Amino acid sequence: MRIAAIDLYLPHQRRSCPSHAPKKGLIRLDPQVDIRATVLDITENPKKVRIIELDPAQLPRSLDDLNVAAINGSYADSAGLVPQLDGIYMERADGPYANILCVREEDAQKPWVQTFVKVYRSPEVKSFVENRYKGGIICSW
């Protein structure tokens, strides 16, 4: 079995090992490693899974040569993939990779921040995201 993951040598990308492979019993990771696990943290590979590290933009184009690929939503969308239809597993909305809104501490209580959060979390924005990304991006609110 050939599984593709994001190349861990790209400093601008989240380092990753296919995050769902341990949950499915395909590999075992060092228990002291958190969500930043890499292929170097694999302690057991009983099924002899071959993990191929690729640049994230290459993952959708490499699907014909792989059994499975862990593809970020933005790259899946750009490649015309619809995670709800083409995917076999999606991260949950409460997972560790949900986008968060951040502001400087001195701005946290400013009225514009509260207005922005209210608009961002509105039913209209949620509806837009669900329709535009066809379920490929899950709103965490």
PDB file of C-alpha atoms in Angstrom:
ATOM      1  CA  MET A   1       0.000   0.000   0.000  1.00  0.00           C
ATOM      2  CA  ARG A   2       1.306   3.441  -0.933  1.00  0.00           C
ATOM      3  CA  ILE A   3       0.177   6.448   1.122  1.00  0.00           C
ATOM      4  CA  ALA A   4       1.265   9.993   0.347  1.00  0.00           C
ATOM      5  CA  ALA A   5       1.844  12.647   2.981  1.00  0.00           C
ATOM      6  CA  ILE A   6       3.114  16.212   3.021  1.00  0.00           C
ATOM      7  CA  ASP A   7       6.876  16.387   2.590  1.00  0.00           C
ATOM      8  CA  LEU A   8       8.321  16.991   6.048  1.00  0.00           C
ATOM      9  CA  TYR A   9      11.313  18.845   4.651  1.00  0.00           C
ATOM     10  CA  LEU A  10       9.234  21.800   3.510  1.00  0.00           C
ATOM     11  CA  PRO A  11       9.722  24.343   6.308  1.00  0.00           C
ATOM     12  CA  HIS A  12       6.637  26.398   5.392  1.00  0.00           C
ATOM     13  CA  GLN A  13       4.274  23.440   5.617  1.00  0.00           C
ATOM     14  CA  ARG A  14       2.808  21.628   8.589  1.00  0.00           C
ATOM     15  CA  ARG A  15       5.000  18.592   9.100  1.00  0.00           C
ATOM     16  CA  SER A  16       2.856  15.524   8.911  1.00  0.00           C
ATOM     17  CA  CYS A  17       2.480  11.833   8.939  1.00  0.00           C
ATOM     18  CA  PRO A  18      -0.874  10.635   7.575  1.00  0.00           C
ATOM     19  CA  SER A  19      -2.834  11.596  10.670  1.00  0.00           C
ATOM     20  CA  HIS A  20      -5.487   8.930  10.328  1.00  0.00           C
ATOM     21  CA  ALA A  21      -3.207   5.980   9.569  1.00  0.00           C
ATOM     22  CA  PRO A  22      -2.497   5.240  13.274  1.00  0.00           C
ATOM     23  CA  LYS A  23      -6.222   5.348  14.088  1.00  0.00           C
ATOM     24  CA  LYS A  24      -6.882   2.746  11.401  1.00  0.00           C
ATOM     25  CA  GLY A  25      -4.126   0.436  12.664  1.00  0.00           C
ATOM     26  CA  LEU A  26      -1.900   0.862   9.614  1.00  0.00           C
ATOM     27  CA  ILE A  27       1.052   2.208  11.605  1.00  0.00           C
ATOM     28  CA  ARG A  28       1.997   3.007  15.199  1.00  0.00           C
ATOM     29  CA  LEU A  29       3.555   6.285  16.240  1.00  0.00           C
ATOM     30  CA  ASP A  30       5.792   7.143  19.158  1.00  0.00           C
ATOM     31  CA  PRO A  31       3.234   7.859  21.932  1.00  0.00           C
ATOM     32  CA  GLN A  32       5.185  10.939  23.056  1.00  0.00           C
ATOM     33  CA  VAL A  33       4.666  12.678  19.713  1.00  0.00           C
ATOM     34  CA  ASP A  34       1.699  14.995  19.233  1.00  0.00           C
ATOM     35  CA  ILE A  35      -0.070  16.102  16.035  1.00  0.00           C
ATOM     36  CA  ARG A  36       3.270  17.120  14.520  1.00  0.00           C
ATOM     37  CA  ALA A  37       4.290  13.506  13.954  1.00  0.00           C
ATOM     38  CA  THR A  38       6.443  12.774  10.921  1.00  0.00           C
ATOM     39  CA  VAL A  39       7.416   9.542   9.214  1.00  0.00           C
ATOM     40  CA  LEU A  40      10.465   9.546  11.495  1.00  0.00           C
ATOM     41  CA  ASP A  41       8.091   8.980  14.446  1.00  0.00           C
ATOM     42  CA  ILE A  42       6.680   5.699  13.115  1.00  0.00           C
ATOM     43  CA  THR A  43       7.580   2.921  15.556  1.00  0.00           C
ATOM     44  CA  GLU A  44       5.700   0.048  13.918  1.00  0.00           C
ATOM     45  CA  ASN A  45       4.605  -0.582  10.349  1.00  0.00           C
ATOM     46  CA  PRO A  46       3.098  -4.103  10.447  1.00  0.00           C
ATOM     47  CA  LYS A  47       1.377  -3.777   7.071  1.00  0.00           C
ATOM     48  CA  LYS A  48       4.578  -2.514   5.421  1.00  0.00           C
ATOM     49  CA  VAL A  49       2.830   0.660   4.295  1.00  0.00           C
ATOM     50  CA  ARG A  50       5.058   2.774   2.082  1.00  0.00           C
ATOM     51  CA  ILE A  51       4.673   6.444   2.955  1.00  0.00           C
ATOM     52  CA  ILE A  52       5.733   8.752   0.163  1.00  0.00           C
ATOM     53  CA  GLU A  53       6.414  12.365   1.093  1.00  0.00           C
ATOM     54  CA  LEU A  54       5.402  14.882  -1.547  1.00  0.00           C
ATOM     55  CA  ASP A  55       4.969  18.608  -1.870  1.00  0.00           C
ATOM     56  CA  PRO A  56       1.307  19.337  -0.971  1.00  0.00           C
ATOM     57  CA  ALA A  57       0.559  20.706  -4.447  1.00  0.00           C
ATOM     58  CA  GLN A  58       1.705  17.394  -5.986  1.00  0.00           C
ATOM     59  CA  LEU A  59      -0.648  15.194  -3.952  1.00  0.00           C
ATOM     60  CA  PRO A  60      -3.778  15.519  -6.123  1.00  0.00           C
ATOM     61  CA  ARG A  61      -1.763  14.952  -9.316  1.00  0.00           C
ATOM     62  CA  SER A  62      -0.178  11.832  -7.844  1.00  0.00           C
ATOM     63  CA  LEU A  63      -3.412  10.013  -6.971  1.00  0.00           C
ATOM     64  CA  ASP A  64      -3.148   7.637  -9.947  1.00  0.00           C
ATOM     65  CA  ASP A  65       0.143   6.324  -8.540  1.00  0.00           C
ATOM     66  CA  LEU A  66      -1.058   5.965  -4.933  1.00  0.00           C
ATOM     67  CA  ASN A  67      -3.566   4.032  -2.879  1.00  0.00           C
ATOM     68  CA  VAL A  68      -4.269   6.922  -0.499  1.00  0.00           C
ATOM     69  CA  ALA A  69      -3.198  10.555  -0.129  1.00  0.00           C
ATOM     70  CA  ALA A  70      -3.770  12.975   2.749  1.00  0.00           C
ATOM     71  CA  ILE A  71      -4.666  16.152   0.826  1.00  0.00           C
ATOM     72  CA  ASN A  72      -5.287  19.577   2.348  1.00  0.00           C
ATOM     73  CA  GLY A  73      -8.674  21.062   1.486  1.00  0.00           C
ATOM     74  CA  SER A  74      -7.267  23.971  -0.500  1.00  0.00           C
ATOM     75  CA  TYR A  75      -5.278  21.641  -2.762  1.00  0.00           C
ATOM     76  CA  ALA A  76      -8.207  19.255  -3.144  1.00  0.00           C
ATOM     77  CA  ASP A  77     -10.444  22.163  -4.143  1.00  0.00           C
ATOM     78  CA  SER A  78      -7.913  23.513  -6.662  1.00  0.00           C
ATOM     79  CA  ALA A  79      -7.673  20.055  -8.231  1.00  0.00           C
ATOM     80  CA  GLY A  80     -11.448  19.802  -8.611  1.00  0.00           C
ATOM     81  CA  LEU A  81     -11.792  17.142  -5.923  1.00  0.00           C
ATOM     82  CA  VAL A  82     -14.875  17.186  -3.727  1.00  0.00           C
ATOM     83  CA  PRO A  83     -13.909  15.726  -0.347  1.00  0.00           C
ATOM     84  CA  GLN A  84     -17.492  14.669   0.428  1.00  0.00           C
ATOM     85  CA  LEU A  85     -17.561  12.611  -2.788  1.00  0.00           C
ATOM     86  CA  ASP A  86     -13.928  11.785  -3.527  1.00  0.00           C
ATOM     87  CA  GLY A  87     -12.621  11.427   0.022  1.00  0.00           C
ATOM     88  CA  ILE A  88     -12.636   8.334   2.185  1.00  0.00           C
ATOM     89  CA  TYR A  89     -12.082  10.187   5.450  1.00  0.00           C
ATOM     90  CA  MET A  90     -12.336  13.803   6.586  1.00  0.00           C
ATOM     91  CA  GLU A  91     -11.088  15.491   9.713  1.00  0.00           C
ATOM     92  CA  ARG A  92     -13.711  16.541  12.239  1.00  0.00           C
ATOM     93  CA  ALA A  93     -14.640  20.172  12.836  1.00  0.00           C
ATOM     94  CA  ASP A  94     -13.222  19.951  16.355  1.00  0.00           C
ATOM     95  CA  GLY A  95      -9.928  18.498  15.128  1.00  0.00           C
ATOM     96  CA  PRO A  96      -6.526  20.054  15.719  1.00  0.00           C
ATOM     97  CA  TYR A  97      -6.340  21.724  12.304  1.00  0.00           C
ATOM     98  CA  ALA A  98      -9.401  23.972  12.555  1.00  0.00           C
ATOM     99  CA  ASN A  99      -8.671  27.551  11.561  1.00  0.00           C
ATOM    100  CA  ILE A 100      -8.792  30.024  14.414  1.00  0.00           C
ATOM    101  CA  LEU A 101      -9.198  33.786  14.480  1.00  0.00           C
ATOM    102  CA  CYS A 102      -6.389  35.635  16.229  1.00  0.00           C
ATOM    103  CA  VAL A 103      -5.809  39.263  17.078  1.00  0.00           C
ATOM    104  CA  ARG A 104      -3.222  41.115  19.053  1.00  0.00           C
ATOM    105  CA  GLU A 105      -3.928  41.156  22.779  1.00  0.00           C
ATOM    106  CA  GLU A 106      -4.358  44.936  22.773  1.00  0.00           C
ATOM    107  CA  ASP A 107      -7.088  44.622  20.103  1.00  0.00           C
ATOM    108  CA  ALA A 108      -9.044  41.762  21.673  1.00  0.00           C
ATOM    109  CA  GLN A 109     -11.730  43.958  23.249  1.00  0.00           C
ATOM    110  CA  LYS A 110     -12.072  46.478  20.442  1.00  0.00           C
ATOM    111  CA  PRO A 111     -15.547  46.727  18.906  1.00  0.00           C
ATOM    112  CA  TRP A 112     -14.361  45.903  15.387  1.00  0.00           C
ATOM    113  CA  VAL A 113     -13.092  42.517  16.599  1.00  0.00           C
ATOM    114  CA  GLN A 114     -16.448  41.590  18.078  1.00  0.00           C
ATOM    115  CA  THR A 115     -18.187  42.744  14.892  1.00  0.00           C
ATOM    116  CA  PHE A 116     -15.815  40.719  12.726  1.00  0.00           C
ATOM    117  CA  VAL A 117     -16.297  37.549  14.800  1.00  0.00           C
ATOM    118  CA  LYS A 118     -20.078  37.990  14.732  1.00  0.00           C
ATOM    119  CA  VAL A 119     -20.119  38.396  10.937  1.00  0.00           C
ATOM    120  CA  TYR A 120     -17.580  35.599  10.364  1.00  0.00           C
ATOM    121  CA  ARG A 121     -19.648  33.163  12.443  1.00  0.00           C
ATOM    122  CA  SER A 122     -22.941  34.187  10.876  1.00  0.00           C
ATOM    123  CA  PRO A 123     -25.322  31.713   9.203  1.00  0.00           C
ATOM    124  CA  GLU A 124     -24.715  33.526   5.907  1.00  0.00           C
ATOM    125  CA  VAL A 125     -20.958  32.956   5.990  1.00  0.00           C
ATOM    126  CA  LYS A 126     -21.435  29.352   7.081  1.00  0.00           C
ATOM    127  CA  SER A 127     -23.866  28.794   4.204  1.00  0.00           C
ATOM    128  CA  PHE A 128     -21.421  30.389   1.744  1.00  0.00           C
ATOM    129  CA  VAL A 129     -18.550  28.151   2.920  1.00  0.00           C
ATOM    130  CA  GLU A 130     -20.681  25.004   2.776  1.00  0.00           C
ATOM    131  CA  ASN A 131     -21.962  25.827  -0.721  1.00  0.00           C
ATOM    132  CA  ARG A 132     -18.686  27.119  -2.187  1.00  0.00           C
ATOM    133  CA  TYR A 133     -16.569  24.219  -0.906  1.00  0.00           C
ATOM    134  CA  LYS A 134     -19.268  21.525  -1.183  1.00  0.00           C
ATOM    135  CA  GLY A 135     -18.571  20.271   2.341  1.00  0.00           C
ATOM    136  CA  GLY A 136     -14.795  20.168   1.784  1.00  0.00           C
ATOM    137  CA  ILE A 137     -14.246  22.842   4.410  1.00  0.00           C
ATOM    138  CA  ILE A 138     -16.046  22.266   7.673  1.00  0.00           C
ATOM    139  CA  CYS A 139     -16.981  25.285   9.754  1.00  0.00           C
ATOM    140  CA  SER A 140     -15.859  24.767  13.338  1.00  0.00           C
ATOM    141  CA  TRP A 141     -18.493  27.077  14.828  1.00  0.00           C
TER     142      TRP A 141
END
